[in-house]
mmCIF file of C-alpha atoms in Angstrom:
data_model
loop_
_atom_site.group_PDB
_atom_site.id
_atom_site.type_symbol
_atom_site.label_atom_id
_atom_site.label_comp_id
_atom_site.label_asym_id
_atom_site.label_seq_id
_atom_site.Cartn_x
_atom_site.Cartn_y
_atom_site.Cartn_z
ATOM 1 C CA MET A 1 111.972 75.528 109.072
ATOM 2 C CA LYS A 2 112.218 75.125 105.296
ATOM 3 C CA ARG A 3 109.451 77.680 104.958
ATOM 4 C CA THR A 4 111.695 80.399 106.459
ATOM 5 C CA LYS A 5 113.817 80.644 103.313
ATOM 6 C CA GLY A 6 110.730 81.045 101.165
ATOM 7 C CA ILE A 7 109.360 83.821 103.356
ATOM 8 C CA ALA A 8 112.701 85.600 103.297
ATOM 9 C CA THR A 9 112.763 85.399 99.507
ATOM 10 C CA VAL A 10 109.272 86.851 99.273
ATOM 11 C CA LEU A 11 110.085 89.624 101.735
ATOM 12 C CA ALA A 12 113.164 90.599 99.764
ATOM 13 C CA ALA A 13 111.189 90.590 96.549
ATOM 14 C CA VAL A 14 108.406 92.730 97.925
ATOM 15 C CA LEU A 15 110.817 95.217 99.464
ATOM 16 C CA ILE A 16 112.459 95.726 96.084
ATOM 17 C CA LEU A 17 109.167 95.752 94.208
ATOM 18 C CA SER A 18 107.870 98.421 96.571
ATOM 19 C CA HIS A 19 110.262 101.121 95.415
ATOM 20 C CA ALA A 20 109.440 104.737 96.149
ATOM 21 C CA SER A 21 107.414 106.476 93.465
ATOM 22 C CA ALA A 22 105.747 109.802 92.830
ATOM 23 C CA VAL A 23 102.422 110.268 94.562
ATOM 24 C CA PHE A 24 99.480 110.228 92.188
ATOM 25 C CA ALA A 25 96.700 108.296 93.912
ATOM 26 C CA TRP A 26 96.604 106.150 97.003
ATOM 27 C CA ASN A 27 100.328 105.557 97.226
ATOM 28 C CA ASP A 28 101.744 102.094 96.516
ATOM 29 C CA THR A 29 101.138 101.047 100.112
ATOM 30 C CA GLY A 30 97.487 102.060 100.025
ATOM 31 C CA HIS A 31 96.780 100.358 96.706
ATOM 32 C CA GLN A 32 98.470 97.144 97.798
ATOM 33 C CA ILE A 33 96.615 97.019 101.118
ATOM 34 C CA ILE A 34 93.317 97.407 99.266
ATOM 35 C CA SER A 35 94.283 94.818 96.651
ATOM 36 C CA LEU A 36 95.265 92.279 99.325
ATOM 37 C CA MET A 37 91.925 92.735 101.082
ATOM 38 C CA ALA A 38 90.167 92.381 97.727
ATOM 39 C CA TYR A 39 92.171 89.256 96.850
ATOM 40 C CA ARG A 40 91.037 87.599 100.057
ATOM 41 C CA GLN A 41 87.420 88.144 99.006
ATOM 42 C CA LEU A 42 87.740 86.640 95.520
ATOM 43 C CA GLU A 43 86.143 83.313 94.751
ATOM 44 C CA PRO A 44 88.705 80.465 94.596
ATOM 45 C CA LYS A 45 88.034 79.758 90.903
ATOM 46 C CA VAL A 46 88.452 83.460 90.122
ATOM 47 C CA LYS A 47 91.873 83.514 91.803
ATOM 48 C CA VAL A 48 93.009 80.641 89.598
ATOM 49 C CA GLU A 49 91.761 82.404 86.473
ATOM 50 C CA ILE A 50 93.364 85.711 87.505
ATOM 51 C CA ASP A 51 96.724 84.006 88.031
ATOM 52 C CA ARG A 52 96.500 82.552 84.518
ATOM 53 C CA LEU A 53 95.333 85.835 83.009
ATOM 54 C CA LEU A 54 97.988 88.047 84.568
ATOM 55 C CA LYS A 55 100.754 85.914 83.093
ATOM 56 C CA SER A 56 99.565 87.209 79.714
ATOM 57 C CA HIS A 57 100.111 90.814 80.817
ATOM 58 C CA PRO A 58 102.488 92.579 78.374
ATOM 59 C CA ARG A 59 104.691 93.697 81.274
ATOM 60 C CA TYR A 60 104.182 90.755 83.644
ATOM 61 C CA TYR A 61 107.812 90.011 84.434
ATOM 62 C CA ASP A 62 109.253 93.532 84.149
ATOM 63 C CA ASP A 63 106.543 95.505 85.992
ATOM 64 C CA LEU A 64 104.364 93.097 87.976
ATOM 65 C CA LEU A 65 107.319 91.057 89.228
ATOM 66 C CA GLY A 66 109.824 93.900 89.053
ATOM 67 C CA GLY A 67 112.156 91.939 86.782
ATOM 68 C CA MET A 68 112.825 89.427 89.544
ATOM 69 C CA LYS A 69 112.397 85.741 90.078
ATOM 70 C CA VAL A 70 110.176 85.318 93.123
ATOM 71 C CA ASP A 71 109.045 82.416 95.252
ATOM 72 C CA PRO A 72 106.482 80.484 93.142
ATOM 73 C CA ALA A 73 104.287 80.092 96.224
ATOM 74 C CA ALA A 74 103.872 83.858 96.471
ATOM 75 C CA GLU A 75 104.143 84.856 92.800
ATOM 76 C CA ALA A 76 100.384 85.071 92.185
ATOM 77 C CA GLN A 77 99.821 87.299 95.210
ATOM 78 C CA ILE A 78 102.775 89.573 94.388
ATOM 79 C CA ALA A 79 101.648 89.984 90.773
ATOM 80 C CA PHE A 80 98.080 90.723 91.827
ATOM 81 C CA ASP A 81 99.116 93.325 94.388
ATOM 82 C CA LYS A 82 101.476 95.097 91.971
ATOM 83 C CA SER A 83 98.736 95.052 89.334
ATOM 84 C CA SER A 84 96.871 97.612 91.407
ATOM 85 C CA THR A 85 99.817 100.021 91.059
ATOM 86 C CA TRP A 86 100.536 99.371 87.372
ATOM 87 C CA PRO A 87 98.506 102.354 86.030
ATOM 88 C CA ASP A 88 100.868 104.540 88.091
ATOM 89 C CA ILE A 89 103.960 102.613 86.976
ATOM 90 C CA VAL A 90 103.213 103.408 83.325
ATOM 91 C CA ARG A 91 103.092 107.137 84.050
ATOM 92 C CA ASP A 92 106.878 106.955 83.793
ATOM 93 C CA LEU A 93 107.990 108.180 80.360
ATOM 94 C CA LYS A 94 110.783 105.600 80.444
ATOM 95 C CA ASN A 95 108.355 102.703 80.713
ATOM 96 C CA PRO A 96 107.871 101.125 77.244
ATOM 97 C CA ALA A 97 104.123 100.866 77.878
ATOM 98 C CA HIS A 98 103.712 104.566 78.688
ATOM 99 C CA TYR A 99 102.573 105.833 75.289
ATOM 100 C CA VAL A 100 100.030 103.053 74.861
ATOM 101 C CA HIS A 101 98.657 102.509 78.366
ATOM 102 C CA HIS A 102 99.102 105.730 80.347
ATOM 103 C CA LYS A 103 95.690 107.415 80.693
ATOM 104 C CA GLY A 104 95.922 110.534 82.860
ATOM 105 C CA PRO A 105 92.204 111.495 82.925
ATOM 106 C CA TRP A 106 91.204 107.991 84.033
ATOM 107 C CA HIS A 107 92.570 108.462 87.545
ATOM 108 C CA TYR A 108 90.024 110.992 88.802
ATOM 109 C CA ILE A 109 86.751 112.798 88.211
ATOM 110 C CA ASP A 110 86.379 116.538 88.800
ATOM 111 C CA ARG A 111 83.177 117.031 90.776
ATOM 112 C CA PRO A 112 83.148 120.741 91.671
ATOM 113 C CA TYR A 113 82.848 122.050 95.210
ATOM 114 C CA ARG A 114 82.226 125.718 95.942
ATOM 115 C CA PRO A 115 82.180 126.513 99.681
ATOM 116 C CA GLN A 116 79.130 128.416 100.885
ATOM 117 C CA GLY A 117 79.757 132.109 101.474
ATOM 118 C CA GLU A 118 82.668 132.228 99.037
ATOM 119 C CA VAL A 119 82.533 134.841 96.295
ATOM 120 C CA SER A 120 82.011 133.035 92.998
ATOM 121 C CA PRO A 121 85.123 133.385 90.830
ATOM 122 C CA SER A 122 84.614 134.973 87.446
ATOM 123 C CA THR A 123 87.108 132.667 85.738
ATOM 124 C CA GLN A 124 85.670 129.560 84.164
ATOM 125 C CA PRO A 125 86.879 126.360 85.854
ATOM 126 C CA VAL A 126 89.401 124.185 84.060
ATOM 127 C CA LEU A 127 88.060 120.637 84.033
ATOM 128 C CA GLY A 128 91.200 118.839 82.902
ATOM 129 C CA PRO A 129 92.431 117.421 79.603
ATOM 130 C CA GLU A 130 89.927 116.279 77.014
ATOM 131 C CA PRO A 131 89.888 112.519 76.509
ATOM 132 C CA LYS A 132 90.800 111.066 73.147
ATOM 133 C CA PRO A 133 87.783 110.384 70.898
ATOM 134 C CA GLY A 134 85.907 107.311 72.070
ATOM 135 C CA GLU A 135 87.835 106.986 75.335
ATOM 136 C CA PRO A 136 86.394 107.205 78.859
ATOM 137 C CA ALA A 137 86.644 110.730 80.238
ATOM 138 C CA ASN A 138 87.150 110.019 83.945
ATOM 139 C CA SER A 139 87.619 107.361 86.634
ATOM 140 C CA VAL A 140 83.943 106.330 86.735
ATOM 141 C CA GLU A 141 83.687 105.779 82.985
ATOM 142 C CA ALA A 142 87.104 104.100 82.932
ATOM 143 C CA PHE A 143 86.147 101.667 85.697
ATOM 144 C CA ASN A 144 82.995 100.634 83.845
ATOM 145 C CA TYR A 145 84.856 100.354 80.548
ATOM 146 C CA ASN A 146 87.639 98.166 81.928
ATOM 147 C CA LEU A 147 85.222 95.996 83.902
ATOM 148 C CA LYS A 148 83.391 95.238 80.649
ATOM 149 C CA ARG A 149 86.643 94.380 78.883
ATOM 150 C CA LEU A 150 87.602 92.101 81.761
ATOM 151 C CA ALA A 151 84.265 90.308 81.398
ATOM 152 C CA ASP A 152 84.412 90.036 77.606
ATOM 153 C CA PRO A 153 85.601 86.579 76.469
ATOM 154 C CA ASP A 154 86.311 87.973 72.988
ATOM 155 C CA VAL A 155 88.985 90.357 74.332
ATOM 156 C CA SER A 156 92.521 88.940 74.275
ATOM 157 C CA ASP A 157 94.037 87.678 77.525
ATOM 158 C CA ALA A 158 96.730 90.378 77.337
ATOM 159 C CA ASP A 159 94.138 93.157 77.082
ATOM 160 C CA ARG A 160 91.965 91.600 79.786
ATOM 161 C CA ALA A 161 95.035 91.505 82.058
ATOM 162 C CA VAL A 162 95.558 95.224 81.451
ATOM 163 C CA ALA A 163 91.871 95.839 82.143
ATOM 164 C CA LEU A 164 92.197 93.964 85.447
ATOM 165 C CA CYS A 165 95.023 96.308 86.492
ATOM 166 C CA TRP A 166 92.792 99.292 85.821
ATOM 167 C CA VAL A 167 89.794 97.793 87.652
ATOM 168 C CA LEU A 168 91.962 97.169 90.715
ATOM 169 C CA HIS A 169 93.577 100.594 90.570
ATOM 170 C CA LEU A 170 90.421 102.591 89.936
ATOM 171 C CA GLY A 171 88.485 100.621 92.527
ATOM 172 C CA GLY A 172 90.934 102.155 94.966
ATOM 173 C CA ASP A 173 91.159 105.620 93.395
ATOM 174 C CA ILE A 174 87.408 106.193 93.378
ATOM 175 C CA HIS A 175 87.388 105.630 97.137
ATOM 176 C CA GLN A 176 90.089 108.238 97.828
ATOM 177 C CA PRO A 177 87.869 111.289 98.522
ATOM 178 C CA LEU A 178 90.077 113.855 96.778
ATOM 179 C CA HIS A 179 89.925 111.883 93.526
ATOM 180 C CA ASN A 180 86.274 112.913 93.334
ATOM 181 C CA CYS A 181 86.369 116.596 94.206
ATOM 182 C CA THR A 182 87.982 119.875 93.198
ATOM 183 C CA MET A 183 87.401 123.083 95.140
ATOM 184 C CA TYR A 184 86.730 126.389 93.366
ATOM 185 C CA ASN A 185 86.882 129.770 95.097
ATOM 186 C CA VAL A 186 88.595 133.140 94.744
ATOM 187 C CA THR A 187 91.990 131.664 95.668
ATOM 188 C CA PHE A 188 91.509 128.775 93.233
ATOM 189 C CA PRO A 189 89.361 130.184 90.438
ATOM 190 C CA VAL A 190 90.246 127.306 88.105
ATOM 191 C CA GLY A 191 90.145 124.693 90.855
ATOM 192 C CA ASP A 192 92.663 123.303 93.338
ATOM 193 C CA LYS A 193 93.215 120.065 91.364
ATOM 194 C CA GLY A 194 91.797 117.825 94.042
ATOM 195 C CA GLY A 195 93.901 119.415 96.784
ATOM 196 C CA ASN A 196 97.157 119.408 94.803
ATOM 197 C CA ALA A 197 97.238 123.213 94.829
ATOM 198 C CA GLN A 198 96.849 123.576 98.618
ATOM 199 C CA PHE A 199 99.663 123.063 101.120
ATOM 200 C CA VAL A 200 99.384 122.026 104.755
ATOM 201 C CA SER A 201 101.888 120.904 107.367
ATOM 202 C CA LEU A 202 101.896 117.338 108.715
ATOM 203 C CA ASN A 203 104.481 116.223 111.269
ATOM 204 C CA GLY A 204 106.457 119.372 110.554
ATOM 205 C CA LYS A 205 106.608 118.807 106.803
ATOM 206 C CA ALA A 206 104.830 120.871 104.146
ATOM 207 C CA LEU A 207 102.809 118.698 101.756
ATOM 208 C CA ASN A 208 100.040 119.316 99.288
ATOM 209 C CA LEU A 209 96.656 118.253 100.616
ATOM 210 C CA HIS A 210 96.164 115.592 97.955
ATOM 211 C CA ALA A 211 99.465 113.900 98.838
ATOM 212 C CA VAL A 212 98.483 113.919 102.502
ATOM 213 C CA TRP A 213 95.273 112.055 101.734
ATOM 214 C CA ASP A 214 97.089 109.607 99.474
ATOM 215 C CA GLY A 215 99.267 108.612 102.418
ATOM 216 C CA TRP A 216 96.820 108.006 105.266
ATOM 217 C CA LEU A 217 97.229 104.215 104.912
ATOM 218 C CA GLY A 218 100.985 104.547 105.454
ATOM 219 C CA ARG A 219 104.109 104.331 103.321
ATOM 220 C CA ASP A 220 105.638 101.026 104.402
ATOM 221 C CA SER A 221 105.165 98.628 101.468
ATOM 222 C CA SER A 222 106.868 95.612 103.036
ATOM 223 C CA LEU A 223 104.951 92.354 102.828
ATOM 224 C CA THR A 224 104.632 92.196 106.612
ATOM 225 C CA ASN A 225 103.158 95.688 106.904
ATOM 226 C CA ILE A 226 100.781 95.242 103.968
ATOM 227 C CA SER A 227 99.444 92.047 105.543
ATOM 228 C CA ASP A 228 99.245 93.534 109.055
ATOM 229 C CA GLN A 229 97.416 96.651 107.888
ATOM 230 C CA ALA A 230 94.999 94.594 105.797
ATOM 231 C CA ASP A 231 94.232 92.488 108.884
ATOM 232 C CA LYS A 232 93.676 95.543 111.101
ATOM 233 C CA ILE A 233 91.470 97.369 108.606
ATOM 234 C CA THR A 234 89.425 94.251 107.927
ATOM 235 C CA ALA A 235 88.918 93.669 111.646
ATOM 236 C CA ALA A 236 87.824 97.268 112.215
ATOM 237 C CA TYR A 237 85.850 97.979 109.037
ATOM 238 C CA GLY A 238 85.205 94.685 107.275
ATOM 239 C CA LYS A 239 81.487 94.832 108.080
ATOM 240 C CA ASP A 240 81.287 98.309 106.533
ATOM 241 C CA GLY A 241 82.810 96.923 103.361
ATOM 242 C CA THR A 242 80.378 94.034 103.194
ATOM 243 C CA ALA A 243 77.411 96.335 103.761
ATOM 244 C CA ALA A 244 78.544 98.702 100.992
ATOM 245 C CA VAL A 245 78.738 96.082 98.233
ATOM 246 C CA ALA A 246 75.080 96.289 97.158
ATOM 247 C CA GLY A 247 74.579 98.014 93.823
ATOM 248 C CA LEU A 248 78.190 98.096 92.554
ATOM 249 C CA ASP A 249 77.663 101.498 90.937
ATOM 250 C CA PRO A 250 80.919 103.522 90.682
ATOM 251 C CA GLU A 251 78.883 106.671 90.007
ATOM 252 C CA VAL A 252 77.440 106.303 93.517
ATOM 253 C CA TRP A 253 80.871 105.518 94.950
ATOM 254 C CA SER A 254 82.271 108.704 93.462
ATOM 255 C CA SER A 255 79.369 110.793 94.728
ATOM 256 C CA GLN A 256 79.970 109.424 98.221
ATOM 257 C CA GLY A 257 83.672 110.202 97.890
ATOM 258 C CA HIS A 258 82.840 113.790 96.941
ATOM 259 C CA GLU A 259 80.770 114.194 100.099
ATOM 260 C CA LEU A 260 83.614 112.827 102.223
ATOM 261 C CA ALA A 261 86.069 115.227 100.580
ATOM 262 C CA VAL A 262 83.861 118.216 101.388
ATOM 263 C CA GLU A 263 83.335 117.145 104.990
ATOM 264 C CA TYR A 264 86.709 115.738 105.966
ATOM 265 C CA ALA A 265 89.373 116.826 103.467
ATOM 266 C CA TYR A 266 88.205 120.434 103.024
ATOM 267 C CA SER A 267 86.403 120.718 106.389
ATOM 268 C CA HIS A 268 83.486 122.392 104.578
ATOM 269 C CA GLY A 269 85.830 125.045 103.194
ATOM 270 C CA LYS A 270 87.252 126.003 106.617
ATOM 271 C CA LEU A 271 90.577 124.211 106.374
ATOM 272 C CA GLN A 272 93.484 126.637 106.673
ATOM 273 C CA THR A 273 96.060 126.149 103.905
ATOM 274 C CA VAL A 274 98.609 127.973 101.764
ATOM 275 C CA SER A 275 98.218 128.014 97.987
ATOM 276 C CA ASP A 276 100.872 126.337 95.873
ATOM 277 C CA SER A 277 101.700 129.628 94.175
ATOM 278 C CA ILE A 278 102.524 131.277 97.511
ATOM 279 C CA TYR A 279 104.424 128.255 98.821
ATOM 280 C CA LYS A 280 106.517 127.830 95.677
ATOM 281 C CA ALA A 281 107.347 131.548 95.634
ATOM 282 C CA ASN A 282 108.385 131.433 99.298
ATOM 283 C CA PRO A 283 109.090 127.942 100.723
ATOM 284 C CA GLU A 284 109.822 129.561 104.090
ATOM 285 C CA VAL A 285 106.237 130.794 104.450
ATOM 286 C CA GLU A 286 104.381 129.492 107.506
ATOM 287 C CA VAL A 287 102.181 126.570 106.458
ATOM 288 C CA PRO A 288 99.186 125.791 108.722
ATOM 289 C CA ALA A 289 99.498 122.461 110.529
ATOM 290 C CA LEU A 290 96.739 119.868 110.557
ATOM 291 C CA ASP A 291 95.415 119.405 114.081
ATOM 292 C CA ALA A 292 95.115 116.062 115.862
ATOM 293 C CA GLY A 293 91.347 115.917 115.424
ATOM 294 C CA TYR A 294 91.597 116.359 111.670
ATOM 295 C CA VAL A 295 94.300 113.692 111.402
ATOM 296 C CA ALA A 296 92.384 111.152 113.490
ATOM 297 C CA ALA A 297 89.171 111.640 111.519
ATOM 298 C CA ALA A 298 90.991 111.495 108.176
ATOM 299 C CA LYS A 299 92.738 108.230 109.055
ATOM 300 C CA ASP A 300 89.459 106.730 110.207
ATOM 301 C CA VAL A 301 87.676 107.732 106.991
ATOM 302 C CA SER A 302 90.554 106.454 104.845
ATOM 303 C CA GLN A 303 90.674 103.056 106.518
ATOM 304 C CA LYS A 304 86.921 102.630 106.216
ATOM 305 C CA GLN A 305 87.086 103.664 102.557
ATOM 306 C CA ALA A 306 89.860 101.119 101.986
ATOM 307 C CA ALA A 307 87.682 98.324 103.370
ATOM 308 C CA ILE A 308 84.753 99.437 101.240
ATOM 309 C CA ALA A 309 86.949 99.741 98.136
ATOM 310 C CA ALA A 310 88.278 96.214 98.629
ATOM 311 C CA ALA A 311 84.837 94.672 99.097
ATOM 312 C CA ARG A 312 83.304 96.479 96.130
ATOM 313 C CA THR A 313 86.232 95.802 93.828
ATOM 314 C CA ALA A 314 86.327 92.111 94.749
ATOM 315 C CA ALA A 315 82.578 91.803 94.145
ATOM 316 C CA ALA A 316 82.921 93.527 90.760
ATOM 317 C CA ILE A 317 85.782 91.217 89.716
ATOM 318 C CA ASN A 318 83.895 88.110 90.851
ATOM 319 C CA GLN A 319 80.917 89.318 88.826
ATOM 320 C CA ALA A 320 83.082 90.021 85.774
ATOM 321 C CA PHE A 321 84.574 86.525 85.702
ATOM 322 C CA SER A 322 81.152 84.999 86.155
ATOM 323 C CA ALA A 323 79.896 87.132 83.248
ATOM 324 C CA ALA A 324 82.861 86.101 81.084
ATOM 325 C CA LYS A 325 81.608 82.527 81.183
ATOM 326 C CA ASN A 326 78.211 83.743 79.971
ATOM 327 C CA GLY A 327 79.281 85.982 77.122
ATOM 328 C CA GLY A 328 80.236 89.128 79.027
ATOM 329 C CA ILE A 329 78.420 91.922 80.836
ATOM 330 C CA ASN A 330 75.355 93.214 78.997
ATOM 331 C CA PRO A 331 76.108 96.444 77.099
ATOM 332 C CA SER A 332 74.835 99.765 78.432
ATOM 333 C CA PRO A 333 75.070 103.420 77.311
ATOM 334 C CA GLN A 334 78.063 104.054 79.615
ATOM 335 C CA PRO A 335 80.972 104.194 79.156
ATOM 336 C CA PRO A 336 81.686 104.966 75.481
ATOM 337 C CA LEU A 337 83.285 102.178 73.526
ATOM 338 C CA MET A 338 87.001 102.523 72.948
ATOM 339 C CA PRO A 339 89.053 100.790 70.263
ATOM 340 C CA PRO A 340 91.687 98.273 71.404
ATOM 341 C CA PRO A 341 94.953 99.830 72.655
ATOM 342 C CA GLN A 342 97.466 100.799 69.973
ATOM 343 C CA THR A 343 100.275 98.411 69.250
ATOM 344 C CA SER A 344 102.636 101.220 68.260
ATOM 345 C CA MET A 345 104.007 103.883 70.591
ATOM 346 C CA PRO A 346 103.572 107.324 69.027
ATOM 347 C CA LEU A 347 105.206 110.258 70.722
ATOM 348 C CA SER A 348 102.848 112.331 72.824
ATOM 349 C CA VAL A 349 102.879 114.899 75.577
ATOM 350 C CA PRO A 350 101.952 113.175 78.881
ATOM 351 C CA ASP A 351 98.986 114.467 80.871
ATOM 352 C CA ALA A 352 99.608 116.424 84.031
ATOM 353 C CA PRO A 353 99.304 113.981 86.988
ATOM 354 C CA LYS A 354 96.660 114.280 89.666
#
């Protein structure tokens, strides 16, 4: 019976830690489900090292623990799960780490999709903000870059802890199909920003397509739900995750995500939507509803992708910690080397979220 108080403490902590936030990637629920599944696949020695490493994170108490004292028995798990959402937490201009650690272009990669039969737009596509000199330009390069920093024993524990947050987060993002695809046609001559510029109706509510796909794993971030959903997804798709581990090439993962976006998110260009410009000009306009078949297929794809993301990310982290003991991952042409994060916080204009 003594354990009941501890569980209640953890539940209260997680409920507060799981505050509502703007949608930018898999939502907090999705990222935490994936991170829990990944955590369960880490080698025991790696878990111990991760617990030690995360305590060196520059925002460990304030962001990873939400400024709260939590049950010591669950602290490592809570910190690990929130680590996967930290790159979204620092999007907030009020967060002291924003100007150093927020990296808008790292969250996605714009692989173009032009539906067959569509008239090619004359306007040149807008591919997003240019990265700073020497920095990764997209999610694939950023994943590789941060994985190398995580594996480098010469990098400080604080910076390796930050790199771990990015590896966890991007391992999830790369497996959300619309983080790998942007559609270009006459309606969206400069691209639909991964579905952000298209509106559909789900359960009677108008939402942009990207937000819909971010939420297929649910929005309940309670400890009980995160654990239950991780169990269900593992039971249904765990074998798919295990089978997908071979190779550990995020370029391949992203290419696969692009294909899924074309087939399931955009329905090969046949999905009926309303553009953001029309919807914002007239919120009363009729927004096409997603049918039951689309919803069922999308949820199925998203759950399978979550299992695959967890397995691949766990394998990459296990590999990184093994490499750290042997001098780090061997260098390769990708991604470009980036200098250590700044220690000062210069004013800057934040990137537009995706």
